[in-house]
Amino acid sequence: MPKSIRNLPATGYAILVDGCVKAEFSTKDGVESGARDLKRRFPVLQVKVYDALAKMDHEINIG
């Protein structure tokens, strides 16, 4: 099967859930808050925050 393409944003920030873009944000505080809330509600999901400027992502862990 072909690997899915994530369609990452060129600017701003995004929440990635299990490798798929689910929401885009213009501020770092907004995306971090949204990702932490999502991870608290659904702890089994892999939730990451993508930073378009740095072209990097990091996983959100609640603990």
mmCIF file of C-alpha atoms in Angstrom:
data_model
loop_
_atom_site.group_PDB
_atom_site.id
_atom_site.type_symbol
_atom_site.label_atom_id
_atom_site.label_comp_id
_atom_site.label_asym_id
_atom_site.label_seq_id
_atom_site.Cartn_x
_atom_site.Cartn_y
_atom_site.Cartn_z
ATOM 1 C CA MET A 1 0.000 0.000 0.000
ATOM 2 C CA PRO A 2 1.268 3.509 -0.705
ATOM 3 C CA LYS A 3 2.207 5.623 2.263
ATOM 4 C CA SER A 4 -0.260 8.465 2.890
ATOM 5 C CA ILE A 5 0.855 12.020 2.206
ATOM 6 C CA ARG A 6 0.399 14.365 5.177
ATOM 7 C CA ASN A 7 -0.096 17.664 3.249
ATOM 8 C CA LEU A 8 1.869 19.656 5.812
ATOM 9 C CA PRO A 9 1.252 23.416 5.963
ATOM 10 C CA ALA A 10 3.840 25.831 4.571
ATOM 11 C CA THR A 11 3.340 28.331 7.420
ATOM 12 C CA GLY A 12 2.182 28.193 11.019
ATOM 13 C CA TYR A 13 1.605 25.057 13.047
ATOM 14 C CA ALA A 14 -0.471 21.893 12.754
ATOM 15 C CA ILE A 15 -1.755 19.076 14.935
ATOM 16 C CA LEU A 16 -0.911 15.658 13.529
ATOM 17 C CA VAL A 17 -2.972 12.700 14.733
ATOM 18 C CA ASP A 18 -1.581 9.301 13.811
ATOM 19 C CA GLY A 19 0.387 10.991 10.999
ATOM 20 C CA CYS A 20 -2.493 12.984 9.451
ATOM 21 C CA VAL A 21 -3.002 16.749 9.665
ATOM 22 C CA LYS A 22 -6.154 17.417 11.670
ATOM 23 C CA ALA A 23 -5.987 21.157 12.422
ATOM 24 C CA GLU A 24 -3.828 24.166 11.567
ATOM 25 C CA PHE A 25 -2.968 27.084 13.866
ATOM 26 C CA SER A 26 -1.228 30.406 13.452
ATOM 27 C CA THR A 27 0.239 30.519 16.989
ATOM 28 C CA LYS A 28 2.413 28.114 18.947
ATOM 29 C CA ASP A 29 0.369 28.601 22.132
ATOM 30 C CA GLY A 30 -2.831 27.697 20.291
ATOM 31 C CA VAL A 31 -1.491 24.523 18.751
ATOM 32 C CA GLU A 32 0.157 23.356 21.992
ATOM 33 C CA SER A 33 -3.059 23.915 23.958
ATOM 34 C CA GLY A 34 -5.166 22.112 21.368
ATOM 35 C CA ALA A 35 -2.777 19.181 21.138
ATOM 36 C CA ARG A 36 -2.582 18.740 24.928
ATOM 37 C CA ASP A 37 -6.384 18.845 25.201
ATOM 38 C CA LEU A 38 -6.748 16.259 22.442
ATOM 39 C CA LYS A 39 -4.141 13.975 24.051
ATOM 40 C CA ARG A 40 -5.912 14.221 27.445
ATOM 41 C CA ARG A 41 -9.237 13.235 25.870
ATOM 42 C CA PHE A 42 -7.789 10.468 23.684
ATOM 43 C CA PRO A 43 -4.564 9.200 25.323
ATOM 44 C CA VAL A 44 -4.169 6.263 22.923
ATOM 45 C CA LEU A 45 -3.744 8.495 19.853
ATOM 46 C CA GLN A 46 -0.319 9.597 18.680
ATOM 47 C CA VAL A 47 -0.557 13.406 18.785
ATOM 48 C CA LYS A 48 2.242 15.575 17.378
ATOM 49 C CA VAL A 49 2.718 19.300 16.799
ATOM 50 C CA TYR A 50 4.282 20.340 13.479
ATOM 51 C CA ASP A 51 6.171 23.635 13.149
ATOM 52 C CA ALA A 52 6.254 24.706 9.476
ATOM 53 C CA LEU A 53 9.068 27.234 9.954
ATOM 54 C CA ALA A 54 11.408 24.655 11.506
ATOM 55 C CA LYS A 55 9.975 21.815 9.368
ATOM 56 C CA MET A 56 9.944 19.600 12.470
ATOM 57 C CA ASP A 57 7.391 17.923 14.682
ATOM 58 C CA HIS A 58 7.364 16.727 18.265
ATOM 59 C CA GLU A 59 5.115 14.304 20.091
ATOM 60 C CA ILE A 60 2.780 15.449 22.859
ATOM 61 C CA ASN A 61 2.960 13.392 26.056
ATOM 62 C CA ILE A 62 0.685 13.892 29.032
ATOM 63 C CA GLY A 63 2.098 12.635 32.256
#
